[in-house]
Tab-separated table of C-alpha atoms and ligand atoms in Angstrom:
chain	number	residue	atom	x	y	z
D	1	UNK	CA	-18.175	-32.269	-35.075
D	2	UNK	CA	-14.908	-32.963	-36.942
D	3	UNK	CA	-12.647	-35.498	-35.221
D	4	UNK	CA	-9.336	-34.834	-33.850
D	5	UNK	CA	-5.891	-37.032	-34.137
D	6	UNK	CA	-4.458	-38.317	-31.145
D	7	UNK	CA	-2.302	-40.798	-30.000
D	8	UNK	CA	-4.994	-43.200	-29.156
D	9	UNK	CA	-6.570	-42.479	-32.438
D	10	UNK	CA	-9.403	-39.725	-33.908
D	11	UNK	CA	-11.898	-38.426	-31.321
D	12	UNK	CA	-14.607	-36.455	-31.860
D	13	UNK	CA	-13.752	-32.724	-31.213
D	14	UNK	CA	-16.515	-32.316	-28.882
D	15	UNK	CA	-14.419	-35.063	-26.678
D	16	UNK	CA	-10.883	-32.628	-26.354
D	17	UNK	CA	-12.440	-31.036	-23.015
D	18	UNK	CA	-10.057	-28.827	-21.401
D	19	UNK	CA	-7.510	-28.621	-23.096
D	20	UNK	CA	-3.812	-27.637	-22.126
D	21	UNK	CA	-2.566	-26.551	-25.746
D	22	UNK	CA	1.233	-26.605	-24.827
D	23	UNK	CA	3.209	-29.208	-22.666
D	24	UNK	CA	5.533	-31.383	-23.093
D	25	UNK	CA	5.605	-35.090	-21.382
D	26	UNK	CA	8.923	-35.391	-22.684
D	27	UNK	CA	11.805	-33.116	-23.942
D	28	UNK	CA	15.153	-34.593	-24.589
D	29	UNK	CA	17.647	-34.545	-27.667
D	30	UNK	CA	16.656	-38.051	-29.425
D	31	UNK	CA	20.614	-37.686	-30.753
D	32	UNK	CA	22.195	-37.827	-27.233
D	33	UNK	CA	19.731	-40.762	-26.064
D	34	UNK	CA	20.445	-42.570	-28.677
D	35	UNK	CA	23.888	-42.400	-28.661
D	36	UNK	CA	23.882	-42.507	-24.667
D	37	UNK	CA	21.069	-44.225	-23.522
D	38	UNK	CA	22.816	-44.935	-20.146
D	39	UNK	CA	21.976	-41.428	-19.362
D	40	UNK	CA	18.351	-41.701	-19.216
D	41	UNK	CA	16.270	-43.477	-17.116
D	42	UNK	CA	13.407	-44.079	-18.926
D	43	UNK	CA	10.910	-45.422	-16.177
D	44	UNK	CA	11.939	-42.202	-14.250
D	45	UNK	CA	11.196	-40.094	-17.389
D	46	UNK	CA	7.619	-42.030	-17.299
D	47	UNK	CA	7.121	-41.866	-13.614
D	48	UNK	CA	7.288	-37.757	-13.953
D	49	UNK	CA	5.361	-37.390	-16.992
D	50	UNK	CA	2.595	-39.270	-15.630
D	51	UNK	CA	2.785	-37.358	-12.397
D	52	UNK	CA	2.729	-33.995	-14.245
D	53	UNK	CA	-0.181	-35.166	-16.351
D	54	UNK	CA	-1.830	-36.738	-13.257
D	55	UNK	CA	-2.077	-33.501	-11.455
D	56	UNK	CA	-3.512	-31.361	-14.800
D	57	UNK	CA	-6.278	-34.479	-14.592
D	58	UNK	CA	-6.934	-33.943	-11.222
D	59	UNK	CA	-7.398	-30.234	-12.224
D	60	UNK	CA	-9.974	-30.758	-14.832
D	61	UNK	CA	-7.946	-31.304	-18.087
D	62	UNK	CA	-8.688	-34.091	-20.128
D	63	UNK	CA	-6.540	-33.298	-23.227
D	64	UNK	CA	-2.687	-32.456	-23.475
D	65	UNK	CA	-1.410	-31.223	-26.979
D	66	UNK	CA	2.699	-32.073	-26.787
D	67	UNK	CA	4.253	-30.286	-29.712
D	68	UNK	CA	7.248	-31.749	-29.236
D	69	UNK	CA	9.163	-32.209	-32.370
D	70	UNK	CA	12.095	-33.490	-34.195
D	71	UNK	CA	14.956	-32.435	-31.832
D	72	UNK	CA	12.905	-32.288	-28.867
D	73	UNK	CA	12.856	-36.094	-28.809
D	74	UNK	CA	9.434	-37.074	-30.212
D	75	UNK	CA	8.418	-40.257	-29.332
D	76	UNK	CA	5.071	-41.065	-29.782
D	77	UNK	CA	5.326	-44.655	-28.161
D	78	UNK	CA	6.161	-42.894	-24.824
D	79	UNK	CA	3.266	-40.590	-25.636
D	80	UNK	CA	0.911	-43.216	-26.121
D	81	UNK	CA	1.991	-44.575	-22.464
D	82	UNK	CA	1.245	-41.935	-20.833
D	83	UNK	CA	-2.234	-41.451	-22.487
D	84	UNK	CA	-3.273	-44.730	-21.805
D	85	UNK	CA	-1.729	-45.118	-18.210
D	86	UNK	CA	-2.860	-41.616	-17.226
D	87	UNK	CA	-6.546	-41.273	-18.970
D	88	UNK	CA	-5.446	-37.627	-20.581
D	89	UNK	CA	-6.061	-37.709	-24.084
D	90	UNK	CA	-2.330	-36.452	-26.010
D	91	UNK	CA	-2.116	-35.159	-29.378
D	92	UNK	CA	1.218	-35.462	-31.070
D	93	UNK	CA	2.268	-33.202	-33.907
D	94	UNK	CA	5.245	-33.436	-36.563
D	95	UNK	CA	7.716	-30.670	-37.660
D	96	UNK	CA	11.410	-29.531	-36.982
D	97	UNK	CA	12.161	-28.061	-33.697
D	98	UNK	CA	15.676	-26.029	-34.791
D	99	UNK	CA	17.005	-22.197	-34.207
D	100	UNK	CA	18.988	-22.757	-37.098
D	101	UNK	CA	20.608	-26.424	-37.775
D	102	UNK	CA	19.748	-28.572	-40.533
D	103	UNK	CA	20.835	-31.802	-40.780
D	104	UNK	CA	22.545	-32.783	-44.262
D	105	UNK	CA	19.812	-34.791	-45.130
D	106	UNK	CA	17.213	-31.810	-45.480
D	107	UNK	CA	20.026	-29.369	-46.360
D	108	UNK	CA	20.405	-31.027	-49.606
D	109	UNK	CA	16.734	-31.821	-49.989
D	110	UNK	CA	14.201	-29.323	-51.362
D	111	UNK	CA	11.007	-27.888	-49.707
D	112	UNK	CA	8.322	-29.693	-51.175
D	113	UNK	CA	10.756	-33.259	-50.206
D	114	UNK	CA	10.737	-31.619	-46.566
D	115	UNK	CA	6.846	-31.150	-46.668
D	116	UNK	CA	5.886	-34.695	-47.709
D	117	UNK	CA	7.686	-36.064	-44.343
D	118	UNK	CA	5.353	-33.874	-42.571
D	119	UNK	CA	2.586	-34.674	-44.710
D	120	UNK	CA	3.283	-38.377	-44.128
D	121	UNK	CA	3.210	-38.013	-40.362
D	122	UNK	CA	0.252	-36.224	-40.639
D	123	UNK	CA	-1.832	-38.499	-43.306
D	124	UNK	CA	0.246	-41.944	-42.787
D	125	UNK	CA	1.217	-42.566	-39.272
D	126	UNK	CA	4.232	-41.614	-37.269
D	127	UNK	CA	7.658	-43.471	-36.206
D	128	UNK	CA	6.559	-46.521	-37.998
D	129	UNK	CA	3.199	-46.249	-35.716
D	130	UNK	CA	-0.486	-45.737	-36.883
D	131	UNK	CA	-0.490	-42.241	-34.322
D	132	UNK	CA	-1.046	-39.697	-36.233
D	133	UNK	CA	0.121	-35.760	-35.941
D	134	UNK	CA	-2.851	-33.424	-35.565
D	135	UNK	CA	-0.741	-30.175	-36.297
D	136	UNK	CA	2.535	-29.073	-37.590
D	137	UNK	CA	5.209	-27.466	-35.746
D	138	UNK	CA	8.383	-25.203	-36.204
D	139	UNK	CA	10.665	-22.312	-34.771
D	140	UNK	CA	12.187	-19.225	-34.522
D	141	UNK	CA	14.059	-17.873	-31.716
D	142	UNK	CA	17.716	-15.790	-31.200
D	143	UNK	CA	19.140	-16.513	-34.290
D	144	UNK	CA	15.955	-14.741	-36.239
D	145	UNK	CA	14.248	-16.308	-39.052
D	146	UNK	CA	17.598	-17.827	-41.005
D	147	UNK	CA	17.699	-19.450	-43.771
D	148	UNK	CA	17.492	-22.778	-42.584
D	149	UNK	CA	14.701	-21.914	-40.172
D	150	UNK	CA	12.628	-20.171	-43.349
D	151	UNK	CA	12.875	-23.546	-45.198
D	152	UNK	CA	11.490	-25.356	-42.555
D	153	UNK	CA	8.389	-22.719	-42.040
D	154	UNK	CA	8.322	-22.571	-45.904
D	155	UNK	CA	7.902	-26.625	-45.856
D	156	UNK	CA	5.457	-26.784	-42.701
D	157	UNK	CA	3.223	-24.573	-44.412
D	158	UNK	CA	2.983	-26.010	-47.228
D	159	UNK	CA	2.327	-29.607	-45.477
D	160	UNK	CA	-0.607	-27.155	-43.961
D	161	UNK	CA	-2.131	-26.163	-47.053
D	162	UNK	CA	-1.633	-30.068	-48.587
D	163	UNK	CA	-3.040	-31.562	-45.542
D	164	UNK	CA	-5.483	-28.788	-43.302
D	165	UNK	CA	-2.991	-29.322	-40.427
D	166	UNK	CA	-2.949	-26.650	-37.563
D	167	UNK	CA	0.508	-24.958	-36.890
D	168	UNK	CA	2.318	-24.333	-34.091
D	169	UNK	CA	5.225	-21.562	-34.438
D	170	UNK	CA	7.774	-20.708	-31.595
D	171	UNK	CA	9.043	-17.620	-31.608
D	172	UNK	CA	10.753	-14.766	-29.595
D	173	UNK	CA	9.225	-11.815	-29.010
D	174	UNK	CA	12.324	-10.072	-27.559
D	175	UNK	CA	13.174	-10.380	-31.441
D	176	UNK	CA	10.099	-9.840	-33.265
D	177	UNK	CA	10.102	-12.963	-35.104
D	178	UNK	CA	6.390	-13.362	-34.916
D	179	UNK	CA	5.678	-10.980	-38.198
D	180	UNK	CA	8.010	-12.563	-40.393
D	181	UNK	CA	7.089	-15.913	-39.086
D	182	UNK	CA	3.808	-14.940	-40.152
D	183	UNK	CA	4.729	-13.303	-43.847
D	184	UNK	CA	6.236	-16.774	-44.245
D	185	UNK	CA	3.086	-18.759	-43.679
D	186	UNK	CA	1.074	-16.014	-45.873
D	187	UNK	CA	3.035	-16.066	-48.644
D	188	UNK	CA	2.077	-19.738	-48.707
D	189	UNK	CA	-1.135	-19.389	-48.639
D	190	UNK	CA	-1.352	-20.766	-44.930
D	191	UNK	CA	-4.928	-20.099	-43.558
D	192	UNK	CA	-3.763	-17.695	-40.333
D	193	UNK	CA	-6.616	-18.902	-38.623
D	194	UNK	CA	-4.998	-22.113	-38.028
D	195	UNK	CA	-1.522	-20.681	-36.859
D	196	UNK	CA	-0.656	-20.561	-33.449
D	197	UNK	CA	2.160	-18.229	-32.970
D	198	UNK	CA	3.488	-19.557	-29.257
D	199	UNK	CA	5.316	-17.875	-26.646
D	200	UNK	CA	3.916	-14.327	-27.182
D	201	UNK	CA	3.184	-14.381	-23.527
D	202	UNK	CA	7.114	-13.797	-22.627
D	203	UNK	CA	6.678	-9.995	-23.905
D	204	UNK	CA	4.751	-7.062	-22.499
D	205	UNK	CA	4.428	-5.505	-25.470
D	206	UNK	CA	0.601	-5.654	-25.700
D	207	UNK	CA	0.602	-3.953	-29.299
D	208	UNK	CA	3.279	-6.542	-30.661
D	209	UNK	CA	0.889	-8.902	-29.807
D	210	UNK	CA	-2.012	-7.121	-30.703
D	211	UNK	CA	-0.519	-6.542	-34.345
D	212	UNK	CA	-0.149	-10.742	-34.202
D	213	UNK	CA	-3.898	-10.845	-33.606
D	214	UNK	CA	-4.977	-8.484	-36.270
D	215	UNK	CA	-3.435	-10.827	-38.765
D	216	UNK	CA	-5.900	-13.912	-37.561
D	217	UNK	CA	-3.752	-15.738	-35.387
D	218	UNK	CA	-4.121	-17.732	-32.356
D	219	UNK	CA	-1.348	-16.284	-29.806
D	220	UNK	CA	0.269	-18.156	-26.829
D	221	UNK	CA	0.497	-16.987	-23.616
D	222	UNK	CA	2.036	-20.275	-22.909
D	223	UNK	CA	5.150	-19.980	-20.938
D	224	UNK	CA	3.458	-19.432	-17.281
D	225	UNK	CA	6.406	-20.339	-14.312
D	226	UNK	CA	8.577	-19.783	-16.685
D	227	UNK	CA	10.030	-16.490	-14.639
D	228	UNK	CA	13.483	-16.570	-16.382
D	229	UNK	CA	11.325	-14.699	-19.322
D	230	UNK	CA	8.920	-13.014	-17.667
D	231	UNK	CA	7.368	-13.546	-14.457
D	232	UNK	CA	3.521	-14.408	-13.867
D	233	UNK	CA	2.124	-10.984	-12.902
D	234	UNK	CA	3.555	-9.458	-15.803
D	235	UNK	CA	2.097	-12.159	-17.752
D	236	UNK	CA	-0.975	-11.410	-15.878
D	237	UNK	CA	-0.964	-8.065	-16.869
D	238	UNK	CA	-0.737	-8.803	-20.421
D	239	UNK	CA	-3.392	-11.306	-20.450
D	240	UNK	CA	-5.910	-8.974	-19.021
D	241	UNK	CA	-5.287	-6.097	-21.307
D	242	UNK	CA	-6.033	-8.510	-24.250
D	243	UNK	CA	-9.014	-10.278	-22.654
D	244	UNK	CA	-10.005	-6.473	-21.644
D	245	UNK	CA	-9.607	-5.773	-25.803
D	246	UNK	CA	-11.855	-8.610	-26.445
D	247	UNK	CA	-9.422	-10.929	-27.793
D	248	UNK	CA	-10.629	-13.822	-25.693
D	249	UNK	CA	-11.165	-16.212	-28.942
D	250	UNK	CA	-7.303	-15.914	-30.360
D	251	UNK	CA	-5.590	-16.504	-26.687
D	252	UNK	CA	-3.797	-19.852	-25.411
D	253	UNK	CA	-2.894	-20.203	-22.179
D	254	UNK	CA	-0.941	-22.915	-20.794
D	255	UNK	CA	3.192	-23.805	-19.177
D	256	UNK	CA	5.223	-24.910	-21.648
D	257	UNK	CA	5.914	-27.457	-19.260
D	258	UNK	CA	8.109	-30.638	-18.970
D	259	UNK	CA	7.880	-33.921	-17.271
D	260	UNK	CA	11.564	-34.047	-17.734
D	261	UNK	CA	14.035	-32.003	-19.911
D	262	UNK	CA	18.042	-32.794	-20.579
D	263	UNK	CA	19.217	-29.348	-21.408
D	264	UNK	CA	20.445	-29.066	-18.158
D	265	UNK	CA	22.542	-31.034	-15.846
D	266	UNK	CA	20.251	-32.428	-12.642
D	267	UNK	CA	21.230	-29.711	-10.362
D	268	UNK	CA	20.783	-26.847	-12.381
D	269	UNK	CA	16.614	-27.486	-11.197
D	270	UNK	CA	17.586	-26.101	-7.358
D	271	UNK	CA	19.161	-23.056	-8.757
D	272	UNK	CA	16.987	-22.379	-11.300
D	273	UNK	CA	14.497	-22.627	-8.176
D	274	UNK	CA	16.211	-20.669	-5.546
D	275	UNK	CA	17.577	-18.298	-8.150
D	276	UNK	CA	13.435	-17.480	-9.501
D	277	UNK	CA	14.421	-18.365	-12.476
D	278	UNK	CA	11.847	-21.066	-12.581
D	279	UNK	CA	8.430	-20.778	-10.191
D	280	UNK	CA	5.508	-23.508	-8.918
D	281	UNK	CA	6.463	-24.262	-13.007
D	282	UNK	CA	3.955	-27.195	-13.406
D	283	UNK	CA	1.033	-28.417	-15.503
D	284	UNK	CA	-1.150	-26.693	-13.112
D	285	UNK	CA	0.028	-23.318	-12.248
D	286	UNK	CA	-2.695	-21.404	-14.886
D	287	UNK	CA	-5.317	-23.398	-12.558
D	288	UNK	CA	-3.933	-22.842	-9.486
D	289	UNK	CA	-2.446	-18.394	-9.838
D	290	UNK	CA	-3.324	-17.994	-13.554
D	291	UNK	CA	-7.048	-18.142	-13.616
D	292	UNK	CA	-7.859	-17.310	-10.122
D	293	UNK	CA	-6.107	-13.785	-10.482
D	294	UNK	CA	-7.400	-13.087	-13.928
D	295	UNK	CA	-10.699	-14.025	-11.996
D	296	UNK	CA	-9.635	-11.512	-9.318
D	297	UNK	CA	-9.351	-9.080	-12.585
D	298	UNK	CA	-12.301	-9.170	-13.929
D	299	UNK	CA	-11.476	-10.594	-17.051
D	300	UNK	CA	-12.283	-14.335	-16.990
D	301	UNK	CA	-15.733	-15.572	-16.306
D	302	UNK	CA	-16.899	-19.014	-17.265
D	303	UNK	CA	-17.262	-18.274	-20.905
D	304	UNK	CA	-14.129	-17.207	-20.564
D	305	UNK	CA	-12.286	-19.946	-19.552
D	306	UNK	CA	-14.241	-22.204	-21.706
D	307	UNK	CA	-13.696	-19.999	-25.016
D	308	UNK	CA	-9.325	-20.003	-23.746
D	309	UNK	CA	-9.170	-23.858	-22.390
D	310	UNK	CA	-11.635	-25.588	-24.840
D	311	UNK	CA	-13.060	-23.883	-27.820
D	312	UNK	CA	-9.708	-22.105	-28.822
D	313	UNK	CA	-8.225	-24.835	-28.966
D	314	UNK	CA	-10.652	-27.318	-30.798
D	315	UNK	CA	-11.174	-24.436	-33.482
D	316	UNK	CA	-7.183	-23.996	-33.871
D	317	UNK	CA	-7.302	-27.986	-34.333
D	318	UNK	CA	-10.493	-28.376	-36.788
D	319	UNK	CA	-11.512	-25.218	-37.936
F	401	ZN	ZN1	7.300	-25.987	-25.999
């Protein structure tokens, strides 16, 4: 079994468990905490992320994969806390988590210079750290696939082909950035079996989706509680109709979740609440609605879950 980077070191694949392939411990802009640290209280920030993590334990998962990014506040030292305090396994990956900015200093830098930071995270060790990145990570959402946001795809794939690394992509499916996305990472001879093309679960559109699959790629249905998008039984609804297609082996299921996130000020949470915006969002809402009512369905017996919450993932990670 091939082993598997995490920020406790390799493991052997056959270790990773249940896996919850998309949450986030942490997400905060590492520019604003840096600058104004004051605003953070980092044993708070711990205290949730290991509560979060603590209930997905006590639901069976063993393994978290965080793919938070440049720009989402990556810190693999606070990752490595949480692992060791919590007993969940977390694998860290490196990329550029941007709509559309650039900073200067890869503005004026080429593709290939791009790549070798990646490949250095992935091969090397990251944040001055031995942790290594297990898979790559980059985005698209309402801006489209710019030019800025190509280069980065353009660079992460070819840190793919240098290294073997899974990718993650965001994307929007209210845009249809998936395809293009997808052109990019073909057109660098990206193996598609090892792309994971995230947040396809926010559209309905089975047939967008569908047309993902066909290509080889692993498709997330990752955004569960996350109502603000699209609520859980129309997620529900599109999960089935792909498990019902037989397209069990290229779905990921999982929140999108975060111990803590800065994008909005503290009281936004209640609204967000009381307005539905948000609901039971959590690190264990696909155990707790999410299975049981595909379960209900029809559509997700034990293989089942096993082939969405363990082998997906391993396969996306080593194949
Ligand atoms: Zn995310």
């Amino acid at each position: 079994m091939p082993t598997v980077e995490t920020v406790q070191g390799a493991v052997d694949g056959s270790e990773l468990g249940l896996v919850l392939v998309h949450e986030h411990v942490r997400f905060r802009d590492e520019a604003v905490a840096a600058e104004w640290p004051d605003r953070y209280d980092e044993q708070a920030e711990l205290d949730a992320a290991l509560q979060a993590v603590g209930e997905a334990k006590s639901r069976g998962v063993q393994t978290i994969v965080d793919p938070t990014a440049m720009f989402g506040g990556r810190d693999v030292r606070f990752m490595k806390q949480v692992a060791d305090r919590s007993g969940v396994r977390i694998i860290a990956c490196t990329g550029i988590y941007s709509y559309d900015y650039l900073p200067h200093y890869f503005e004026n830098r080429d593709v290939d210079a791009m790549a070798a930071h990646f490949v250095s995270d992935i091969e090397g060790g990251i944040q001055g750290t031995d942790i290594k990145a297990a898979f790559l990570k980059c985005a698209a959402d309402a801006a489209g696939v710019t030019e800025h946001v190509e280069k980065i795809h353009r660079a992460i794939a070819r840190a793919s082909v240098q290294t073997g690394a899974a990718i993650m992509a965001h994307s929007m499916p209210a845009l249809g950035t998936g395809p293009r996305q997808v052109e990019i990472f073909e057109e660098e001879g990206v193996d598609l079996a090892r792309v994971q093309i995230a947040h396809c679960g926010d559209t309905e559109d089975v047939e967008y989706i569908e047309r993902l699959i066909d290509k080889g790629v692993y498709v997330g249905l990752d955004r569960y509680g996350l109502e603000m998008y699209l609520p859980i039984d129309k997620r529900n609804a599109t999960a089935a109709e792909l498990l019902r297609r037989g397209h069990a082996e290229r779905l990921m299921i999982s929140q999108d979740f975060c111990g803590t996130i800065d994008w909005f000020p503290p009281e936004a949470e209640e609204v967000f609440q009381s307005s539905g915006a948000i609901r039971n969002w959590s690190m264990t809402l696909v155990f707790d609605e999410v299975v049981p009512a595909l379960r209900q369905e029809g559509v997700m017996d034990e293989q089942t879950f096993l082939t969405i919450f363990t082998e997906n993932p391993l396969r996306w990670l080593t194949a």
